[in-house]
Short mmCIF file of C-alpha atoms in Angstrom, two decimals:
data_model
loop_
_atom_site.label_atom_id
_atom_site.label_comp_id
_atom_site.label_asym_id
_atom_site.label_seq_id
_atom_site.Cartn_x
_atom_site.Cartn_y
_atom_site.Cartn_z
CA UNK T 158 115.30 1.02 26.64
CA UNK T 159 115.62 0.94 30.16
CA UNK T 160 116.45 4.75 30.31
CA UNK T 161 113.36 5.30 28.35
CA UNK T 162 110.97 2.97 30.86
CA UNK T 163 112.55 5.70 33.94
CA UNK T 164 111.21 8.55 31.75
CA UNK T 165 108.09 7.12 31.40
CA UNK T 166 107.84 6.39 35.30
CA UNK T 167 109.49 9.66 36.84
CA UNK T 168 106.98 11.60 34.50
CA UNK T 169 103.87 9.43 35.64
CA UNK T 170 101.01 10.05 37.77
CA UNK T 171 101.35 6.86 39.05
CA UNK T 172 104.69 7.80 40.64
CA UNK T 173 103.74 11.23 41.82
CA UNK T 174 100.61 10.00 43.41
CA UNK T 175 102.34 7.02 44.97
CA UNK T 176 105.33 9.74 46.66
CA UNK T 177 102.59 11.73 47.85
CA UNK T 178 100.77 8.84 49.50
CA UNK T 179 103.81 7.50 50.92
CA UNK T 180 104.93 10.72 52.03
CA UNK T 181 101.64 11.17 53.88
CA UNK T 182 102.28 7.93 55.53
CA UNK T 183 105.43 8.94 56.67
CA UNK T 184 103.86 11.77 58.20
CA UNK T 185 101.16 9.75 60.12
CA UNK T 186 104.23 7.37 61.26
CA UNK T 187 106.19 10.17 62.78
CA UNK T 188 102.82 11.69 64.26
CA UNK T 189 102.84 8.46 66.55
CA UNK T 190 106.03 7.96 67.50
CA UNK T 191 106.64 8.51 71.09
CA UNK T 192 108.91 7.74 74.13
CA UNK T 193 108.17 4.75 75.38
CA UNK T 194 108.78 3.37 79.15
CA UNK T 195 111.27 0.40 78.83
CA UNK T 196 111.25 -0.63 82.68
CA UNK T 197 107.76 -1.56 83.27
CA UNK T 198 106.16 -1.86 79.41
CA UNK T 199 109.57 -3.81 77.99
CA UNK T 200 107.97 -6.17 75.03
CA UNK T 201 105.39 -4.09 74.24
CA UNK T 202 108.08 -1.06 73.40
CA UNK T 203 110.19 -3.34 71.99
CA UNK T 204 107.47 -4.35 69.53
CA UNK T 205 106.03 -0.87 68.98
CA UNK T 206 109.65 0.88 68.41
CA UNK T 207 110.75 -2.34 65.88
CA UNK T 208 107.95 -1.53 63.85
CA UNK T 209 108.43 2.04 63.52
CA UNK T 210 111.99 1.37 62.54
CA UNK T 211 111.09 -1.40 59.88
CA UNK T 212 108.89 1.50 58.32
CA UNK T 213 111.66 3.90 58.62
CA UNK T 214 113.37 1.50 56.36
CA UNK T 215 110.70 0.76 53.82
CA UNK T 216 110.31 4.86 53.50
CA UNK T 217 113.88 4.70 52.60
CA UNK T 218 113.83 2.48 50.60
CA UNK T 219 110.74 3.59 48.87
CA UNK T 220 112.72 7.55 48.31
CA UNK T 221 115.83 6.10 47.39
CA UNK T 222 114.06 4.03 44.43
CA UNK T 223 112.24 7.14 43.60
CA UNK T 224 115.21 8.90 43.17
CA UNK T 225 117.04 6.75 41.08
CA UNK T 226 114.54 6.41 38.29
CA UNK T 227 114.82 10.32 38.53
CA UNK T 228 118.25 10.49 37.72
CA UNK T 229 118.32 7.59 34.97
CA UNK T 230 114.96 8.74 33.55
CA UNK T 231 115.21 12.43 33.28
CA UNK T 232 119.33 12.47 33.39
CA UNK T 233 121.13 14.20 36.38
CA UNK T 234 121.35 17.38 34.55
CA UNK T 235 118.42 18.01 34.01
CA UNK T 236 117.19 16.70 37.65
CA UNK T 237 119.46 18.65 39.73
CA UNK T 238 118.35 21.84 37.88
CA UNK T 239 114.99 21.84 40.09
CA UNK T 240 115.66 23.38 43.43
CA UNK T 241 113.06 20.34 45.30
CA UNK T 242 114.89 17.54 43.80
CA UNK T 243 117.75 18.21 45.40
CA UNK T 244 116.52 18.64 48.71
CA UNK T 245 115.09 15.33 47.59
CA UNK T 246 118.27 14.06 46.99
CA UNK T 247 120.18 15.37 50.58
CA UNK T 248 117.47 13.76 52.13
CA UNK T 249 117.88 10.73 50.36
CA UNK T 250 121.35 10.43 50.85
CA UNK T 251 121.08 11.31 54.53
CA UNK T 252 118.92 8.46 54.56
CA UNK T 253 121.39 5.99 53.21
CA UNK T 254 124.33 6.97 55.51
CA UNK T 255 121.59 6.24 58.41
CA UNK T 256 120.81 2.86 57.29
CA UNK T 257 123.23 0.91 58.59
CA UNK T 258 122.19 2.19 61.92
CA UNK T 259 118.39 1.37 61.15
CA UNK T 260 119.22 -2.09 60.17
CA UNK T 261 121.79 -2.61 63.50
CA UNK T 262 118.50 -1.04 65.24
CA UNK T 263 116.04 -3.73 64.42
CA UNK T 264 118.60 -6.40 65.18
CA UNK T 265 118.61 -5.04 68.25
CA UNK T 266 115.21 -5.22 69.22
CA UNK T 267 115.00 -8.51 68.22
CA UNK T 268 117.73 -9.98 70.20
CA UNK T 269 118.67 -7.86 73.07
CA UNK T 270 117.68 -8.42 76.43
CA UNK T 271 116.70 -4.87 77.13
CA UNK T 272 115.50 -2.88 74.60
CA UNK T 273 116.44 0.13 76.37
CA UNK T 274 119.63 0.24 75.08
CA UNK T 275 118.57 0.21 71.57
CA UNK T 276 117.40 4.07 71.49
CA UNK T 277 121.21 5.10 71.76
CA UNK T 278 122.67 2.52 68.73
CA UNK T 279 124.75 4.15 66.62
CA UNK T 280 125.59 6.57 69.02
CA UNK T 281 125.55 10.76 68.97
CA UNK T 282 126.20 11.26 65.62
CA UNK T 283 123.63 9.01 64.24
CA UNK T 284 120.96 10.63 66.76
CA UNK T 285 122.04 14.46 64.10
CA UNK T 286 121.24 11.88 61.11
CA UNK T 287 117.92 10.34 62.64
CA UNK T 288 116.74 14.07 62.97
CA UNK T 289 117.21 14.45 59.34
CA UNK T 290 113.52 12.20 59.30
CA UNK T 291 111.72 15.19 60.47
CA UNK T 292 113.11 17.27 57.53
CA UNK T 293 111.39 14.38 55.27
CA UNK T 294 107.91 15.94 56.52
CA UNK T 295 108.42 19.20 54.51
CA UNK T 296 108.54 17.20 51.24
CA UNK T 297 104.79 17.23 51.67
CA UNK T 298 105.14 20.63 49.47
CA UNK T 299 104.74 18.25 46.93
CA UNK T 300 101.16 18.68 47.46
CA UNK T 301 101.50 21.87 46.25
CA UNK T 302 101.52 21.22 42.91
CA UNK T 303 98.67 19.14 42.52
CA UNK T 304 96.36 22.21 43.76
CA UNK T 305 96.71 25.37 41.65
CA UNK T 306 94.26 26.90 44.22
CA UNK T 307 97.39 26.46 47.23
CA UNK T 308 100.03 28.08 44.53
CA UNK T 309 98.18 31.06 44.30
CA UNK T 310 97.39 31.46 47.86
CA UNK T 311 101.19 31.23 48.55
CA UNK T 312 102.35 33.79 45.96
CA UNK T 313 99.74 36.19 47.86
CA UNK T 314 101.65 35.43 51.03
CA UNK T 315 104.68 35.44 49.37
CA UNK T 316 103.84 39.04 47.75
CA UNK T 317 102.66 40.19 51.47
CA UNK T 318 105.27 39.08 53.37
CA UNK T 319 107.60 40.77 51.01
CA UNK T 320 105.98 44.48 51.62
CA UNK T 321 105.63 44.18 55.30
CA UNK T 322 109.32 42.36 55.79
CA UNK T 323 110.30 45.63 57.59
CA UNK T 324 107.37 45.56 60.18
CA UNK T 325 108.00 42.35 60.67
CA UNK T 326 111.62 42.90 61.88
CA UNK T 327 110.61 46.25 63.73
CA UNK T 328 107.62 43.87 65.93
CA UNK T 329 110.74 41.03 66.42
CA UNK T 330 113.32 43.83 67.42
CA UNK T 331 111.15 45.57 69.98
CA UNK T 332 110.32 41.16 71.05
CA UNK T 333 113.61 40.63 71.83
CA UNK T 334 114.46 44.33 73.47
CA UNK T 335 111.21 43.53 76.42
CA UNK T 336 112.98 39.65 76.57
CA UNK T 337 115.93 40.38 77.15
CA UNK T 338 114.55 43.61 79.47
CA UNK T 339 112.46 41.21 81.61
CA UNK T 340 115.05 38.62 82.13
CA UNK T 341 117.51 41.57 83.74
CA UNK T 342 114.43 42.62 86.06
CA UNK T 343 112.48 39.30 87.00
CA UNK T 344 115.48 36.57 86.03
CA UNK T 345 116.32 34.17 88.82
CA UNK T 346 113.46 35.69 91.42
CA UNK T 347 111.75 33.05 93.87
CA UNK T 348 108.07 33.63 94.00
CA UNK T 349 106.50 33.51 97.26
CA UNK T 350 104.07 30.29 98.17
CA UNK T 351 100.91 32.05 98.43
CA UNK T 352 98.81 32.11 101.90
CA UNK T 353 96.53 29.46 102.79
CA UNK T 354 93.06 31.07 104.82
CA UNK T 355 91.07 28.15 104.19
CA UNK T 356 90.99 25.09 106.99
CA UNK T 357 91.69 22.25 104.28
CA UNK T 358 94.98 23.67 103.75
CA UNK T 359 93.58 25.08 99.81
CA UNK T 360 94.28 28.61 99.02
CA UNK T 361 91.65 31.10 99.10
CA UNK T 362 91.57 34.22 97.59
CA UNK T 363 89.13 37.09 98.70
CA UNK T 364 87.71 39.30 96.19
CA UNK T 365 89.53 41.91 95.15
CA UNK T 366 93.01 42.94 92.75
CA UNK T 367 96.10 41.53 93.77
CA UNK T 368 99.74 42.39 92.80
CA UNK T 369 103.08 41.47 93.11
CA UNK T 370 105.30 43.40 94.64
CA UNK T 371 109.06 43.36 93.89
CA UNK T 372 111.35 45.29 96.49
CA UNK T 373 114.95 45.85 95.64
CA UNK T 374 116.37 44.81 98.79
CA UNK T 375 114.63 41.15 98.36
CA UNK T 376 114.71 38.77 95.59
CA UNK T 377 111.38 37.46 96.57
CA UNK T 378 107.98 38.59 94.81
CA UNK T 379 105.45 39.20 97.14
CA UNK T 380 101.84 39.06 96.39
CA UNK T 381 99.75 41.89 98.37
CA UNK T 382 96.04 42.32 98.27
CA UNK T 383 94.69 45.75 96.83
CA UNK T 384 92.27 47.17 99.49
#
């Protein structure tokens, strides 16, 4: 019977509504994350990065549970046979090797003396797993299905892309030829500081074209004025 409630859920509205919602949520979250300046705004950072991680948990949390009624509902067969749900599932379990660090995170916040030294917990490889959140923003394809309108827009693109494939390779090829042609000509050149004619020091130009000139003998740009 319990089996049978997980079918009922994983095939729900309720639950594919509620993932979208919190997956949108997740989205906002990220959206205001930011660095934060631990010397002269301490508590406030401390309060405002504790937060963010106790979300952080809560979304796993939330995907984890999500996942499991997904496998006992629908069986792991037949779940891992859909191309999204196991991208659900990496990011899921991603998620659960992180956790201990999320958890040793808050802790942290709450009880050291500076908060600084709570961005680096769990040390370099943990700071790979964290950026495995971002990836958590393209499960907002999930939208996708709701809106027949968006799958037909993006079988169009899909079709175009497919037919122009080789322009798009030809415009990237001749890209990288003029990048890697202007780094050998204009790589590691100083500019010259421009003249100052005005009294307060600003730089005034007169009317007219200017240029820069490039002499082999120099590795200084010059700007002249076309007269």
């Amino acid at each position: 019977w319990f089996q049978f409630y997980c079918e009922v859920v994983a095939y729900s509205d309720f639950l594919m509504y509620t993932t979208i919602s919190v997956i949108l949520f997740n989205v906002v979250v990220m959206a205001i994350d930011r660095d934060c300046d631990f010397i002269t705004e301490a508590e406030r950072c401390r309060s405002f990065k504790r937060e963010l991680e106790r979300v952080n948990l809560f979304f796993t949390f939330f995907f984890t549970m999500e996942t499991l009624i997904k496998l006992i509902g629908i069986t792991p067969l037949v779940y891992l046979k859909e191309t999204a749900n196991v991208f659900d599932l990496i990011i899921v379990t991603t998620s659960l090797i992180e956790l201990p660090v999320g958890l040793a995170t808050v802790e942290c916040y709450n009880q050291a003396p500076d908060p600084g030294v709570c961005e680096s917990a769990g040390g370099g490889g943990f700071s790979v797993l964290r950026s495995f959140r971002l990836v958590r923003v393209l499960r907002i394809g999930k939208l996708v299905s709701m809106f027949p309108q968006i799958q037909r827009q993006l079988k169009v693109i899909q079709k175009t892309l497919s037919t122009v494939s080789s322009l798009i390779a030809l415009i990237t090829l001749f890209l990288l030829i003029f990048a890697i042609l202007g780094m050998n000509l204009f790589g590691n050149r100083a500019i010259c500081e421009l003249d100052s004619e005005d009294v307060d020091g600003v730089a005034f130009f007169r009317q007219g074209a200017y240029v820069r000139i490039l002499t082999p003998s120099s590795d200084i740009m010059n700007t002249a004025r076309i007269t």
